Structure formats: C-alpha cells, structure tokens
C-alpha cells in the first residue's frame, strides 16, 4: 500500500519535472518556446486587426457630429424647477415651502444673466422678434467655435426674477420655466396651422415652435385658471433663430431659448395636473417616454 502511494507520488513529481528528458509539464524548453511564440504572434495579430478596424471606423466619423442620427428620438420637453416626483406643492405664506423651487430656478437662470453674456466674441444679438434658422456653417472644426444667440432674462416677464425674486410663489402664482432639450443639428418645424387639436394657439408665428399648457384631465381644465406665457417677442414657444445646435465642442456657451409659464389663479387646496406640450411637424410623443415633446406636473397651492 505504502509502495503504491510512493509510486503514485513519484509519478506526478516526474510529470512536473522529468530530469532524464529535461521536460517541464511534459514539454521540453524548445517545445515551450515554440508554443509561447505561436500564441504571442496569434494574439498579436488579433490585437492588430482589432486596433486596425477601430482606426478605420474613427476615420469615418466626426467628433463634431454623429454620422448616423436616424434613431435619435425627437427632443424632450422639460421644466424648471426640476423636481423628483414632478409635484409642486407649497403655501404662499410659508417661504420655506417654496424655497427649494425658487433656488432651483435661480441656479438654472444664472447663465442667462446679462453679465454672463458680455463676451461679443461668443454671444451675438439675434433680434427681439422670432426669425428663421441661424445657419453657422458645416459641422467641422473650421471656422472654429461658433457664436451663440443671446437670450435676455427680461423676455421672461414676471417669471424673470428681476422684479419678483420669488417667481410668483409668494403670491400663489407659480412660474415654471420650460425648455426643449438639446439635440445636435435638430431644426424644429413649427406647425402650418394656427389651430391644433381643438386648441387655438394664443399667438401664432411661423418662426416659433409653439407650446401650450392645459389641464391634463377634464376636471383639471376647470381648475387650472388662466395661464400667462412669457417668451421672446411675447410668443408662447421657442424661436427658430436659436437652432440648430452645433454641440458642446463648437458651441460650448450655447443658451437654449426659454419659455416661462405662470399660473395666476389655480384652484386652492386642490392638486391640479398640468400638461405642457410642444407642437411641430417633427415633434413626436411616446407613451414610453413621458417627457418626449411634452411633460406633466402636479401643482397644489395651499391656503
């Protein structure tokens, strides 16, 4: 029994190193060298093919604009203040209840202040009335960084924060800032009609992508009260001269056009569900993405 054990032990030790044949794990030094050389060349070729295909692919794409955008969804519509549960609930007499909303709006509008748009090498005045798209050349490095249109806070009227630092919240008339999310190269196409889905647009302009805020449900439409819109030229929407967007590399200081909406007489102590919707020929909506082209928010003003 002991002799068999010793023989077995000697067998695996001999397999690890055979001193007679000078073999390690059943192979001589020359054999190990050949197999290692083979795998070094084999995996080196694989790495070379991989790196080569990546380099060829990089030659076909631009760092300034995606080569293919056919699967890019229409831009989303979002609101400020940005809240987690899309619920705005506050008491006008209690500043603490709306402090977070006001702080969120102030932080967002900071880059829209006049002092932040002083550099004339970057910012330009694109007019006080809506106009057609601003074409700034191709999507490449020449002629370098593109200029961007200024956007004045005063265009947001009562929701600019210039005259009312509470943005209407202290009076129970909350403001919501609306923006269209950035999509590189996107040119919004306004609707051709001045009436959509049974809602007459407040102020139609062929150079404005219109936005309307209404009660989401029938019972909400009776409780939403009057809605005031503040935007460039007094139009409820986004003017076309701010499009297209050229991306972070070519327009690092780009400012999206904004639309401010103020709800001036919401029914008190009632949760009102508001839906804001952008209308355009290339604006779509999706049940899977509730922010695509629209959003809804619950607002409750407590007495």
PDB file of N, CA and C in Angstrom, residues 6 12 42 54 62 82 97 111 118 121 145 149 156 159 165 179 188 201 211 224 286 288 292-293 301:
ATOM      1  N   UNK A   6       3.880   5.687  -2.838  1.00  0.00           N
ATOM      2  CA  UNK A   6       5.154   6.314  -3.187  1.00  0.00           C
ATOM      3  C   UNK A   6       5.317   6.370  -4.700  1.00  0.00           C
ATOM      4  N   UNK A  12       3.569  11.939 -10.341  1.00  0.00           N
ATOM      5  CA  UNK A  12       3.199  13.333 -10.628  1.00  0.00           C
ATOM      6  C   UNK A  12       4.373  14.284 -10.473  1.00  0.00           C
ATOM      7  N   UNK A  42      -0.186  34.928 -32.499  1.00  0.00           N
ATOM      8  CA  UNK A  42      -1.623  34.780 -32.744  1.00  0.00           C
ATOM      9  C   UNK A  42      -2.415  35.930 -32.108  1.00  0.00           C
ATOM     10  N   UNK A  54     -10.805  49.611 -35.506  1.00  0.00           N
ATOM     11  CA  UNK A  54     -11.199  50.790 -34.733  1.00  0.00           C
ATOM     12  C   UNK A  54     -10.691  52.054 -35.408  1.00  0.00           C
ATOM     13  N   UNK A  62     -17.120  61.838 -37.348  1.00  0.00           N
ATOM     14  CA  UNK A  62     -16.664  63.166 -36.968  1.00  0.00           C
ATOM     15  C   UNK A  62     -16.840  63.361 -35.467  1.00  0.00           C
ATOM     16  N   UNK A  82     -36.828  71.600 -11.476  1.00  0.00           N
ATOM     17  CA  UNK A  82     -36.793  70.165 -11.729  1.00  0.00           C
ATOM     18  C   UNK A  82     -36.978  69.440 -10.398  1.00  0.00           C
ATOM     19  N   UNK A  97     -41.668  76.574   2.292  1.00  0.00           N
ATOM     20  CA  UNK A  97     -42.336  75.546   1.487  1.00  0.00           C
ATOM     21  C   UNK A  97     -41.999  75.654   0.002  1.00  0.00           C
ATOM     22  N   UNK A 111     -26.862  81.419 -15.776  1.00  0.00           N
ATOM     23  CA  UNK A 111     -26.101  81.578 -17.033  1.00  0.00           C
ATOM     24  C   UNK A 111     -26.810  82.483 -18.038  1.00  0.00           C
ATOM     25  N   UNK A 118     -21.670  88.831 -21.855  1.00  0.00           N
ATOM     26  CA  UNK A 118     -20.983  90.063 -22.248  1.00  0.00           C
ATOM     27  C   UNK A 118     -19.992  89.862 -23.401  1.00  0.00           C
ATOM     28  N   UNK A 121     -17.342  88.091 -28.604  1.00  0.00           N
ATOM     29  CA  UNK A 121     -16.697  87.097 -29.470  1.00  0.00           C
ATOM     30  C   UNK A 121     -17.476  85.785 -29.456  1.00  0.00           C
ATOM     31  N   UNK A 145     -14.925  77.719 -33.189  1.00  0.00           N
ATOM     32  CA  UNK A 145     -16.088  77.862 -32.308  1.00  0.00           C
ATOM     33  C   UNK A 145     -17.122  78.816 -32.896  1.00  0.00           C
ATOM     34  N   UNK A 149     -26.639  82.809 -29.832  1.00  0.00           N
ATOM     35  CA  UNK A 149     -27.573  83.925 -29.649  1.00  0.00           C
ATOM     36  C   UNK A 149     -27.748  84.250 -28.172  1.00  0.00           C
ATOM     37  N   UNK A 156     -38.647  87.009 -20.075  1.00  0.00           N
ATOM     38  CA  UNK A 156     -39.456  86.089 -19.268  1.00  0.00           C
ATOM     39  C   UNK A 156     -40.441  86.821 -18.360  1.00  0.00           C
ATOM     40  N   UNK A 159     -41.732  86.172 -14.731  1.00  0.00           N
ATOM     41  CA  UNK A 159     -41.005  84.974 -14.299  1.00  0.00           C
ATOM     42  C   UNK A 159     -39.498  85.104 -14.485  1.00  0.00           C
ATOM     43  N   UNK A 165     -38.370  88.170  -6.883  1.00  0.00           N
ATOM     44  CA  UNK A 165     -37.363  87.136  -6.602  1.00  0.00           C
ATOM     45  C   UNK A 165     -37.970  85.799  -6.205  1.00  0.00           C
ATOM     46  N   UNK A 179     -38.069  74.339 -21.274  1.00  0.00           N
ATOM     47  CA  UNK A 179     -37.009  74.301 -22.285  1.00  0.00           C
ATOM     48  C   UNK A 179     -37.131  73.031 -23.128  1.00  0.00           C
ATOM     49  N   UNK A 188     -36.336  72.396 -35.297  1.00  0.00           N
ATOM     50  CA  UNK A 188     -37.773  72.204 -35.066  1.00  0.00           C
ATOM     51  C   UNK A 188     -38.602  72.838 -36.184  1.00  0.00           C
ATOM     52  N   UNK A 201     -54.141  78.431 -30.814  1.00  0.00           N
ATOM     53  CA  UNK A 201     -52.893  78.940 -30.256  1.00  0.00           C
ATOM     54  C   UNK A 201     -53.052  80.412 -29.901  1.00  0.00           C
ATOM     55  N   UNK A 211     -45.845  76.159 -27.720  1.00  0.00           N
ATOM     56  CA  UNK A 211     -46.049  75.310 -26.539  1.00  0.00           C
ATOM     57  C   UNK A 211     -47.333  75.752 -25.868  1.00  0.00           C
ATOM     58  N   UNK A 224     -57.425  74.912 -13.580  1.00  0.00           N
ATOM     59  CA  UNK A 224     -56.124  75.488 -13.895  1.00  0.00           C
ATOM     60  C   UNK A 224     -56.152  77.011 -13.959  1.00  0.00           C
ATOM     61  N   UNK A 286     -44.410  59.903 -27.016  1.00  0.00           N
ATOM     62  CA  UNK A 286     -44.278  58.473 -26.761  1.00  0.00           C
ATOM     63  C   UNK A 286     -44.855  58.135 -25.400  1.00  0.00           C
ATOM     64  N   UNK A 288     -43.917  55.575 -23.790  1.00  0.00           N
ATOM     65  CA  UNK A 288     -42.798  55.039 -23.012  1.00  0.00           C
ATOM     66  C   UNK A 288     -41.954  56.148 -22.401  1.00  0.00           C
ATOM     67  N   UNK A 292     -41.032  63.151 -23.830  1.00  0.00           N
ATOM     68  CA  UNK A 292     -40.777  63.355 -25.253  1.00  0.00           C
ATOM     69  C   UNK A 292     -41.827  64.293 -25.834  1.00  0.00           C
ATOM     70  N   UNK A 293     -41.424  65.529 -26.082  1.00  0.00           N
ATOM     71  CA  UNK A 293     -42.319  66.526 -26.662  1.00  0.00           C
ATOM     72  C   UNK A 293     -43.352  67.086 -25.701  1.00  0.00           C
ATOM     73  N   UNK A 301     -51.509  74.562  -4.624  1.00  0.00           N
ATOM     74  CA  UNK A 301     -51.281  75.784  -3.838  1.00  0.00           C
ATOM     75  C   UNK A 301     -52.153  75.686  -2.594  1.00  0.00           C
TER      76      UNK A 301
END
